[in-house]
Amino acid sequence: MKKVILLILVGWLAVAQVFAQKEWKIVPGKITTEWAAKVNASSPHAEYPRPQLTRNNNWKNLNGLWRYTILPDAADAQIPESFDGDILVPFAVESALSGVGRAVGKESVLWYYREIEIPSSLRKGKVLLHFGAVDWAAQVYVNGTKVGAHEGGYDPFSFDISSALNKGTKQKIAVRVWDPTDEGPQPAGKQVNKPESIWYTPVTGIWQTVWVEAVPETYILSTRQTPDIDKSQLQLTVETSNLQTGDQIKVTALDGSVKVTEQLLTDGETTLSIPNAKLWSPENPFLYDLKITILRKGKIIDEVGSYFGMRKISMSKDQNGIQRMMLNNEFVFQYGPLDQGWWPDGLYTAPTDEALVFDILKTREMGFNMIRKHIKVEPARWYYHCDKLGMLVWQDMPSGDRGDNKWSQHLRVKMPAGEKVDADHDLIAQAPDLKFDKERSAESERIFRKEWKAIMDKFHNYPSIVVWVPFNEAWGQFKTKDIVEWTMKYDSSRLINAASGGNFFVGLSPILDLHYYTGPAMPDPAVYGSKQILVLGEFGGLGLPVKDHVWLDKGNWGYKSYDDKEKLLVEYAKLIGRLPELIRAGLSAAVYTQTTDVEIETNGLMTYDRKVIKIPVDELKKIHSKLYNK
């Protein structure tokens, strides 16, 4: 009898395990990438999420199935006692990969709940709870105690949850999220509640990795590393928590296993000498390793790993008196796609890390050396892959508060020989004293400044990022002079592109950025070239919807559309063939729209599901190679 009961119990456990494995499935009805089938619901995005500050064997990934519910917004709401079902973290609730596929809206809030185990091995010091990104306003509870709140959809944040933990291993985490999408003043990028044209599906809630980490009472919070190739130095700041009198910080720079330099510090600031530095570039993306250790009477208290690249981005005149964008003191024409980082199955979140790398790899194989990350910030691992693969990155600030835009300033335009300026662009820049800035509320301004600074802080260490772009096409553009001057002062190690295709405020920042569809064209070097770097921040947009690989069956569009791949190839080759003339005249960079289709916008070099590359990779590389001839 006991054997029978035991066999029944084992059988029920096996059935329960099968049902547990089947309680998540992708929401049907939309196209998917090949990586959707590879998503492991028990541990999606299991990779270490913070490559610029690593600790070994003292962290736990909390991605996986959480409980969720969507409730009416209420200021005094308590943690729910019941839930609607399961959601797969870290995929936004609107996405297919979340297993939910529901809208939330500003009148409602999204709750997450999960019971976790934190083993005793992670309880020897402090326990930190990390979120890669949550869109937009999050309140976090551990065992019913509120441990913190955060506003911002694009910057990582953490809370010390040590005092809220129960004595045992089992802990309860709840997260409340409110996100008004385009009905609020916060940065929202391309998200809108009613998607159309260049505006896409909302992304609400957790969309990057959630994890816990054990640290000692005295630990390293962050580093800030800035290369100076002209002096063969690395400026380094180490921020610590609870550093004690007599503690030392040991900093070691490594070239593989070879020690380059080592210093012992009593505070957190130093300058490391990097003799005969190997420079980071797209042709040779060399990275030095960095090891930072807190010592107390010779004993290791905390230790982290990091890395850095020795590279310089700057502005300098060529022999014709035209300002050029210089990489490591040499002119390198930068050409890359507008990359929005959207996925049909995960929206803001790539299905897997392999998928995250795929777009960068294909971009490189196509012969691009730069990516403009458009109106979105990626997980830290995306920039890590760019660092490793040698992709230059222009990083946009996600726009928000877009209503009542004032887009009135235009530039004198230079076209390739034989081409005429269209009527929309044949206007001279307005007088600089006219007011085209948007009037934002004090709350809107506070939100923008806080998140822009947080983004610049969190991603400062990635050598691939060479340009910051605070504004795009006058979308919410405000206090331009103040914002741009602050940005230039805050990070003088990078170039600032004040307003990509927006209200230009000629002469304000190092870069003057024209958008021209289909193009190509450039700001007139005879008018602007002696003062600013001239770039074509968006052009192209040649469209080709591919049957069975589109988001919707109708409404698909490109800035100029074609019905077969052969025509697309011919027109693309003609378009790019006009660039060398502009490069000789003073063009320093160009950005083609775009890497992939996104929803009904079908002007990508790849389909939205990444299953079709519309122009062969080898053809693209051959076409692009002519742009880099010196």
XYZ file of C-alpha atoms in Angstrom:
630
model
C 0.000 0.000 0.000
C 2.813 2.402 0.891
C 4.431 1.656 -2.491
C 1.164 2.486 -4.280
C 0.814 5.793 -2.413
C 4.438 6.603 -3.172
C 3.953 5.831 -6.891
C 0.799 8.001 -6.990
C 2.691 10.834 -5.266
C 5.589 10.562 -7.714
C 3.094 10.555 -10.578
C 1.359 13.686 -9.296
C 4.710 15.401 -8.838
C 5.628 14.561 -12.439
C 2.279 15.923 -13.667
C 2.731 19.043 -11.534
C 6.172 19.577 -13.016
C 4.785 19.288 -16.554
C 2.032 21.801 -15.764
C 4.590 24.151 -14.176
C 6.610 24.032 -17.368
C 3.514 24.729 -19.488
C 2.071 27.638 -17.487
C 3.978 30.110 -19.675
C 3.618 30.360 -23.443
C 4.179 33.118 -25.944
C 1.088 35.129 -26.852
C 0.081 34.098 -30.404
C -0.918 36.358 -33.273
C 2.297 38.208 -34.191
C 5.463 37.358 -36.059
C 8.360 36.164 -33.916
C 12.116 35.873 -34.182
C 13.907 32.521 -34.287
C 15.128 33.142 -30.718
C 11.608 33.157 -29.284
C 11.667 29.347 -29.355
C 14.929 29.397 -27.376
C 13.557 31.407 -24.451
C 13.894 29.385 -21.254
C 11.014 30.359 -18.976
C 12.890 29.166 -15.895
C 15.902 31.422 -16.528
C 15.557 33.932 -19.374
C 18.527 36.263 -19.877
C 20.591 34.312 -17.375
C 23.860 36.129 -18.242
C 25.611 38.372 -15.723
C 23.885 41.723 -16.347
C 26.574 44.266 -15.330
C 29.769 43.673 -17.346
C 31.462 46.904 -16.232
C 31.413 45.906 -12.546
C 31.576 42.156 -11.980
C 31.627 40.057 -8.828
C 31.875 36.286 -8.906
C 29.546 33.720 -7.315
C 27.634 36.120 -5.086
C 24.584 36.979 -7.134
C 21.290 35.395 -8.093
C 19.218 36.046 -11.207
C 15.526 36.635 -10.448
C 14.275 36.524 -14.028
C 11.553 33.987 -14.661
C 7.876 33.600 -13.848
C 6.394 36.147 -11.449
C 2.760 36.669 -10.534
C 1.068 39.781 -11.904
C -2.144 41.756 -11.762
C -3.420 44.986 -13.290
C -5.540 47.140 -10.988
C -7.041 50.639 -10.978
C -4.526 53.245 -9.812
C -5.004 54.246 -6.174
C -2.619 56.181 -3.956
C -3.343 54.057 -0.876
C -3.329 50.678 -2.623
C -1.955 47.730 -0.698
C 0.028 44.780 -2.065
C -2.589 42.559 -3.730
C -3.535 39.227 -2.209
C -4.571 37.649 -5.513
C -3.185 37.867 -9.026
C -4.334 37.480 -12.614
C -1.666 35.003 -13.650
C 2.001 34.593 -14.485
C 4.286 36.976 -16.351
C 7.729 36.156 -17.680
C 10.263 38.690 -16.417
C 12.087 40.567 -17.973
C 9.570 41.015 -20.799
C 7.152 43.951 -20.688
C 3.527 43.084 -20.015
C 2.432 44.198 -23.514
C 4.897 41.872 -25.228
C 4.188 38.396 -26.573
C 7.132 36.901 -24.667
C 5.719 38.078 -21.341
C 2.964 35.512 -21.818
C 0.433 38.264 -21.084
C 0.147 40.713 -23.989
C -2.071 43.221 -22.167
C -2.145 47.008 -22.142
C -2.073 48.867 -18.821
C -2.557 52.637 -19.341
C -2.247 55.598 -17.022
C -5.482 54.830 -15.112
C -4.106 51.480 -13.914
C -1.071 50.040 -12.173
C 0.818 46.824 -12.776
C 1.797 44.706 -9.780
C 4.473 41.984 -9.746
C 4.935 39.435 -6.978
C 7.396 36.629 -6.401
C 8.589 34.491 -3.500
C 12.309 33.815 -3.704
C 14.993 32.091 -1.682
C 18.142 33.911 -0.648
C 20.585 31.296 0.634
C 22.783 31.879 3.665
C 25.782 32.266 1.341
C 24.271 35.572 0.184
C 23.487 36.828 3.705
C 26.981 37.482 5.068
C 26.964 41.229 4.467
C 24.493 43.444 2.650
C 21.977 42.238 0.075
C 21.266 44.504 -2.883
C 18.248 44.181 -5.154
C 19.012 45.374 -8.709
C 16.706 46.309 -11.595
C 18.153 46.794 -15.081
C 15.196 48.951 -16.124
C 11.541 49.411 -15.187
C 9.243 51.664 -17.208
C 8.319 54.004 -15.581
C 7.587 54.688 -11.881
C 8.341 51.741 -9.593
C 7.772 51.104 -5.905
C 9.504 48.054 -4.468
C 8.486 46.024 -1.403
C 10.332 43.213 0.347
C 8.331 41.153 2.849
C 5.730 43.933 2.921
C 8.240 46.684 3.671
C 8.740 49.409 1.097
C 12.479 49.470 0.354
C 12.491 52.228 -2.250
C 10.999 53.934 -5.290
C 12.400 54.933 -8.664
C 11.308 57.046 -11.611
C 12.920 56.464 -14.993
C 12.386 53.883 -17.694
C 15.955 53.582 -18.993
C 18.476 53.680 -16.148
C 19.377 50.798 -13.794
C 18.743 51.188 -10.055
C 19.288 49.278 -6.821
C 18.105 49.101 -3.223
C 19.769 47.746 -0.082
C 17.156 45.279 1.160
C 19.159 43.800 4.053
C 17.011 45.210 6.854
C 13.769 44.026 5.206
C 14.792 40.374 4.901
C 13.222 37.626 6.999
C 15.470 35.426 9.121
C 14.876 32.382 6.956
C 15.795 31.926 3.320
C 12.307 32.634 1.897
C 11.539 36.231 0.946
C 8.643 37.985 -0.784
C 9.154 40.711 -3.395
C 6.414 42.947 -4.782
C 6.787 45.715 -7.359
C 4.180 48.343 -8.228
C 4.559 50.082 -11.611
C 2.723 53.061 -13.078
C 3.409 54.201 -16.644
C 1.409 56.861 -18.522
C 3.358 56.216 -21.779
C 2.762 59.232 -24.067
C 0.151 60.744 -21.737
C 2.817 61.864 -19.263
C 5.841 64.182 -19.416
C 8.457 61.472 -18.851
C 10.909 60.084 -21.463
C 9.019 57.405 -23.391
C 10.897 57.185 -26.676
C 8.747 55.863 -29.528
C 6.027 54.402 -27.273
C 2.437 55.585 -27.706
C -0.892 54.303 -26.487
C -2.231 54.305 -30.076
C 0.580 52.972 -32.289
C 0.839 54.255 -35.856
C 3.478 55.251 -38.397
C 6.787 55.791 -36.551
C 5.173 55.327 -33.109
C 5.031 51.907 -31.494
C 3.455 49.690 -28.837
C 3.784 50.766 -25.171
C 6.308 49.083 -22.889
C 5.221 48.925 -19.252
C 7.009 47.476 -16.262
C 10.141 45.385 -15.865
C 12.002 45.009 -19.173
C 15.549 44.195 -18.054
C 17.099 41.707 -15.657
C 16.201 41.642 -11.955
C 18.845 40.222 -9.625
C 20.132 40.151 -6.058
C 23.747 40.526 -5.071
C 25.632 39.983 -1.822
C 28.256 42.566 -0.889
C 30.308 43.097 2.274
C 29.602 45.977 4.666
C 32.385 47.905 2.933
C 32.089 47.575 -0.820
C 32.707 49.174 -4.214
C 29.660 51.022 -5.517
C 30.835 52.126 -8.947
C 33.760 53.309 -11.047
C 34.177 56.132 -13.542
C 36.965 55.703 -16.056
C 37.909 58.249 -18.714
C 40.767 57.635 -21.173
C 43.237 60.311 -22.296
C 45.275 58.894 -25.174
C 47.289 62.100 -25.645
C 48.724 61.739 -22.133
C 48.639 57.918 -22.119
C 46.489 58.020 -19.013
C 43.245 56.728 -17.574
C 41.428 58.973 -15.119
C 39.760 56.724 -12.570
C 37.269 57.372 -9.775
C 36.197 54.580 -7.433
C 33.086 55.173 -5.344
C 32.827 53.071 -2.202
C 30.414 52.563 0.680
C 31.538 52.539 4.315
C 35.294 52.773 3.622
C 37.154 52.633 6.945
C 40.182 54.605 8.103
C 43.288 52.716 7.038
C 41.550 50.871 4.192
C 43.362 50.842 0.863
C 42.057 50.567 -2.677
C 44.289 48.587 -5.009
C 43.823 49.255 -8.706
C 45.411 47.004 -11.329
C 45.276 47.501 -15.107
C 45.944 44.396 -17.189
C 46.722 43.585 -20.801
C 45.491 39.999 -20.735
C 47.568 38.415 -17.968
C 50.282 41.104 -18.163
C 50.158 43.781 -15.462
C 50.294 47.255 -17.061
C 50.192 49.299 -13.873
C 49.116 49.018 -10.249
C 48.428 51.585 -7.537
C 47.436 51.624 -3.877
C 45.031 54.433 -2.969
C 43.685 55.810 0.273
C 40.816 57.586 -1.492
C 38.904 56.924 -4.680
C 40.612 59.105 -7.297
C 43.725 58.485 -9.343
C 45.315 58.718 -12.766
C 46.722 55.505 -14.177
C 49.632 55.624 -16.600
C 49.036 53.420 -19.660
C 52.347 53.506 -21.553
C 52.377 52.618 -25.271
C 48.606 52.327 -25.107
C 46.827 50.007 -27.510
C 44.061 52.180 -28.910
C 40.445 51.030 -29.195
C 38.895 51.424 -32.663
C 36.504 49.561 -34.991
C 39.536 47.959 -36.678
C 41.109 46.960 -33.358
C 38.642 47.015 -30.442
C 41.269 46.314 -27.807
C 40.119 46.348 -24.177
C 42.255 46.453 -21.046
C 41.067 44.613 -17.937
C 40.744 46.420 -14.637
C 40.759 44.868 -11.165
C 39.806 46.924 -8.101
C 40.247 45.625 -4.565
C 39.520 47.033 -1.107
C 42.195 45.914 1.369
C 42.003 46.103 5.173
C 45.257 45.238 6.899
C 46.239 43.275 3.816
C 42.989 41.306 3.702
C 40.645 41.489 0.702
C 37.316 43.009 1.755
C 35.771 43.455 -1.693
C 36.968 42.962 -5.259
C 35.417 43.757 -8.642
C 36.415 43.367 -12.258
C 35.979 45.933 -15.015
C 37.562 46.966 -18.317
C 38.355 50.071 -20.354
C 39.294 51.124 -23.866
C 41.841 53.787 -24.757
C 40.146 55.901 -27.408
C 39.533 59.566 -28.198
C 36.705 61.268 -30.075
C 37.276 64.909 -31.002
C 36.845 67.708 -33.524
C 39.629 69.117 -35.710
C 39.915 70.982 -39.004
C 41.134 69.311 -42.181
C 43.415 70.894 -44.791
C 40.422 72.747 -46.248
C 39.438 74.327 -42.952
C 36.416 72.004 -42.494
C 35.758 70.598 -39.038
C 35.995 66.820 -38.989
C 35.031 64.124 -36.513
C 38.287 62.544 -35.393
C 38.789 59.116 -33.858
C 42.121 58.757 -32.082
C 43.263 62.000 -33.787
C 42.495 60.707 -37.289
C 39.493 61.329 -39.515
C 37.372 58.197 -39.792
C 34.123 58.526 -41.711
C 31.371 57.105 -39.509
C 28.524 55.303 -41.228
C 25.852 53.334 -39.456
C 22.177 52.504 -39.265
C 19.502 54.106 -37.151
C 18.970 51.308 -34.647
C 15.776 51.394 -32.581
C 16.232 48.111 -30.757
C 12.649 46.835 -31.009
C 11.586 43.196 -31.261
C 8.246 41.766 -32.468
C 8.157 39.236 -29.632
C 9.892 41.141 -26.803
C 9.275 44.809 -27.770
C 12.064 46.602 -25.840
C 13.659 43.308 -24.774
C 15.584 40.991 -27.085
C 14.432 37.382 -26.669
C 17.940 36.205 -25.714
C 21.472 37.531 -25.375
C 22.282 35.792 -28.657
C 19.571 37.880 -30.318
C 20.942 41.024 -28.685
C 24.334 40.357 -30.278
C 22.861 39.404 -33.654
C 21.932 42.921 -34.737
C 25.383 44.250 -33.864
C 27.149 41.384 -35.646
C 25.062 41.783 -38.780
C 25.624 45.533 -38.743
C 29.361 44.959 -38.624
C 29.236 42.279 -41.333
C 27.319 44.704 -43.563
C 30.269 47.082 -43.426
C 28.959 49.674 -40.982
C 31.313 51.013 -38.287
C 28.763 52.949 -36.223
C 25.261 52.584 -34.772
C 22.963 55.419 -33.783
C 20.964 54.033 -30.857
C 17.738 55.874 -31.519
C 15.410 57.139 -28.786
C 16.119 54.132 -26.564
C 18.758 52.962 -24.086
C 19.828 49.322 -24.194
C 20.812 46.902 -21.413
C 24.447 47.159 -20.325
C 25.320 43.964 -22.181
C 24.453 45.579 -25.538
C 27.155 48.216 -25.034
C 29.536 45.527 -23.806
C 29.044 43.659 -27.085
C 29.657 46.898 -29.024
C 32.855 47.408 -27.019
C 34.018 43.878 -27.827
C 33.048 44.004 -31.503
C 34.287 47.522 -32.210
C 31.065 49.383 -33.014
C 30.979 53.143 -32.498
C 27.736 54.254 -30.828
C 25.801 57.505 -30.900
C 23.484 57.400 -27.888
C 20.184 59.286 -27.979
C 18.274 60.488 -24.967
C 14.778 58.975 -25.231
C 12.379 61.817 -25.942
C 9.228 62.639 -24.043
C 6.713 65.434 -23.452
C 6.373 65.690 -27.226
C 3.160 67.682 -27.537
C 3.161 71.175 -29.057
C 6.568 70.779 -30.688
C 8.064 73.903 -32.229
C 10.088 72.785 -35.216
C 10.970 75.835 -37.214
C 14.694 76.094 -37.806
C 16.115 74.839 -41.097
C 19.573 74.752 -42.627
C 21.161 75.785 -45.878
C 21.588 72.401 -47.590
C 24.216 71.074 -49.992
C 23.171 68.312 -52.379
C 25.267 65.989 -54.559
C 25.927 67.300 -58.066
C 22.815 67.245 -60.223
C 20.414 66.907 -57.284
C 17.986 69.643 -56.223
C 16.900 70.583 -52.711
C 13.225 69.831 -52.153
C 10.919 72.636 -51.081
C 10.684 71.500 -47.446
C 14.424 71.906 -46.933
C 15.144 74.939 -49.119
C 15.063 77.352 -46.174
C 17.826 79.277 -44.431
C 18.237 78.902 -40.649
C 16.114 81.353 -38.710
C 17.732 84.084 -36.629
C 19.269 82.588 -33.462
C 17.347 84.909 -31.139
C 13.952 83.508 -32.123
C 12.381 81.201 -29.544
C 11.677 77.664 -30.678
C 12.165 75.835 -27.382
C 9.175 74.068 -25.908
C 7.836 75.337 -22.594
C 8.047 72.419 -20.189
C 6.656 72.292 -16.677
C 9.038 72.276 -13.723
C 8.142 68.617 -13.112
C 8.819 67.686 -16.735
C 12.192 69.454 -16.661
C 13.142 67.756 -13.376
C 12.330 64.335 -14.802
C 14.359 64.950 -17.984
C 17.451 66.298 -16.222
C 17.464 63.511 -13.627
C 17.187 60.688 -16.140
C 19.614 62.183 -18.672
C 22.271 62.525 -15.952
C 21.561 58.973 -14.744
C 21.961 57.578 -18.273
C 25.244 59.440 -18.786
C 26.516 58.209 -15.409
C 25.519 54.578 -15.848
C 26.993 54.247 -19.355
C 30.013 56.530 -19.077
C 32.540 53.682 -18.981
C 31.657 52.106 -22.344
C 34.286 53.171 -24.920
C 31.946 52.398 -27.818
C 29.782 55.418 -26.938
C 31.375 58.389 -28.703
C 28.438 60.816 -29.110
C 25.632 61.896 -26.769
C 22.413 63.176 -28.433
C 20.140 65.022 -25.972
C 17.405 66.003 -28.471
C 15.899 64.578 -31.670
C 13.750 66.469 -34.199
C 12.462 69.018 -31.652
C 10.518 66.288 -29.820
C 10.131 67.907 -26.430
C 13.242 70.021 -27.088
C 13.536 72.684 -24.368
C 16.119 74.971 -22.800
C 18.466 73.780 -25.533
C 21.366 76.054 -24.664
C 21.296 75.165 -20.959
C 20.884 71.413 -21.504
C 23.554 71.173 -24.201
C 26.109 73.306 -22.370
C 25.593 71.248 -19.214
C 25.980 68.008 -21.213
C 29.217 69.196 -22.840
C 30.650 70.211 -19.471
C 29.531 67.040 -17.692
C 31.232 64.742 -20.207
C 33.970 66.501 -22.126
C 35.383 63.128 -23.241
C 32.683 62.730 -25.881
C 31.182 64.820 -28.666
C 27.721 66.276 -28.148
C 25.154 66.356 -30.958
C 22.815 69.002 -29.572
C 19.754 68.413 -31.722
C 19.710 65.648 -34.300
C 17.538 67.026 -37.095
C 15.805 69.401 -34.688
C 15.943 73.073 -33.817
C 19.622 73.378 -34.564
C 20.854 76.418 -32.594
C 23.725 76.685 -35.055
C 27.140 76.806 -33.418
C 26.009 75.575 -30.000
C 27.536 72.072 -30.001
C 30.395 70.453 -31.952
C 27.991 68.649 -34.334
C 25.434 70.032 -36.813
C 23.044 67.232 -37.786
C 20.689 67.360 -40.787
C 17.868 64.875 -41.410
C 16.995 64.514 -45.095
C 14.782 61.834 -46.654
C 15.534 60.172 -48.872
C 18.735 62.121 -49.479
C 21.625 62.123 -49.187
C 22.401 65.770 -48.387
C 24.448 67.712 -45.845
C 24.569 71.083 -44.097
C 26.305 73.480 -46.478
C 30.051 73.357 -45.630
C 30.559 76.860 -47.050
C 28.186 78.208 -44.386
C 28.772 75.944 -41.375
C 31.861 73.818 -42.000
C 34.461 76.009 -40.288
C 32.660 75.861 -36.919
C 30.914 72.505 -36.616
C 31.221 68.866 -37.645
C 28.699 68.269 -40.427
C 26.677 65.046 -40.318
C 23.631 63.518 -41.961
C 21.836 62.147 -38.900
C 19.031 60.405 -40.813
C 18.448 59.614 -44.477
C 17.339 56.768 -46.718
C 14.373 54.906 -45.345
C 13.964 52.768 -48.459
C 11.077 50.428 -47.747
C 10.280 46.860 -48.712
C 7.507 44.938 -46.944
C 8.177 41.183 -47.095
C 5.152 38.884 -47.105
C 4.794 36.724 -43.972
C 7.374 38.866 -42.178
C 5.327 41.979 -41.425
C 3.783 43.142 -38.149
C 0.416 43.859 -39.821
C -0.949 42.935 -43.232
C -1.830 46.528 -44.104
C -0.479 50.042 -43.573
C 3.166 49.084 -44.099
C 5.301 51.937 -45.397
C 8.783 53.314 -46.073
C 9.944 56.810 -46.915
C 10.189 55.445 -50.457
C 8.959 51.913 -51.054
C 9.790 49.127 -53.512
C 8.168 45.817 -54.361
C 11.187 43.548 -54.815
C 14.727 43.097 -53.511
C 16.450 43.736 -56.851
C 14.960 47.230 -57.176
C 15.815 47.941 -53.548
C 19.462 46.939 -54.098
C 19.785 49.144 -57.185
C 18.293 52.187 -55.474
C 20.292 51.672 -52.283
C 23.535 51.440 -54.275
C 22.654 54.680 -56.076
C 21.884 56.395 -52.781
C 25.161 55.391 -51.132
C 27.060 56.110 -54.345
C 26.296 59.799 -53.860
C 27.937 59.952 -50.414
C 31.651 60.040 -51.400
C 31.167 63.435 -53.073
C 29.663 64.796 -49.855
C 32.417 63.214 -47.751
C 35.030 65.008 -49.841
C 33.095 68.249 -49.331
C 33.171 67.875 -45.553
C 30.592 65.286 -44.421
C 31.916 63.421 -41.367
C 29.157 60.871 -40.722
C 25.854 59.533 -41.990
C 23.060 57.460 -40.473
C 20.851 55.286 -42.693
C 17.279 54.510 -41.644
C 17.323 51.719 -40.485
C 18.584 48.376 -39.089
C 15.266 46.522 -39.052
C 11.617 47.077 -39.779
C 9.708 48.169 -36.685
C 5.991 47.382 -36.597
C 4.437 48.908 -39.766
C 7.610 50.890 -40.605
C 9.187 48.593 -43.202
C 12.342 50.501 -44.157
C 14.766 48.175 -42.398
C 17.689 46.362 -43.967
C 16.229 43.344 -42.152
C 12.635 42.375 -41.493
C 11.266 42.941 -37.999
C 11.623 39.235 -37.200
C 15.269 39.256 -38.469
C 14.492 36.271 -40.720
C 15.020 38.107 -44.007
C 17.980 40.335 -44.876
C 16.661 42.411 -47.763
C 20.022 43.194 -49.383
C 22.751 40.506 -49.268
C 25.335 41.189 -46.585
C 28.274 40.851 -48.959
C 26.672 43.339 -51.390
C 26.201 45.835 -48.587
C 29.798 45.465 -47.439
C 31.042 46.026 -50.997
C 28.882 49.148 -51.370
C 29.966 50.544 -48.003
C 33.689 49.878 -48.448
C 33.938 52.836 -50.849
C 32.967 55.224 -48.049
C 36.098 54.575 -46.018
C 38.714 55.151 -48.744
C 41.081 57.858 -47.578
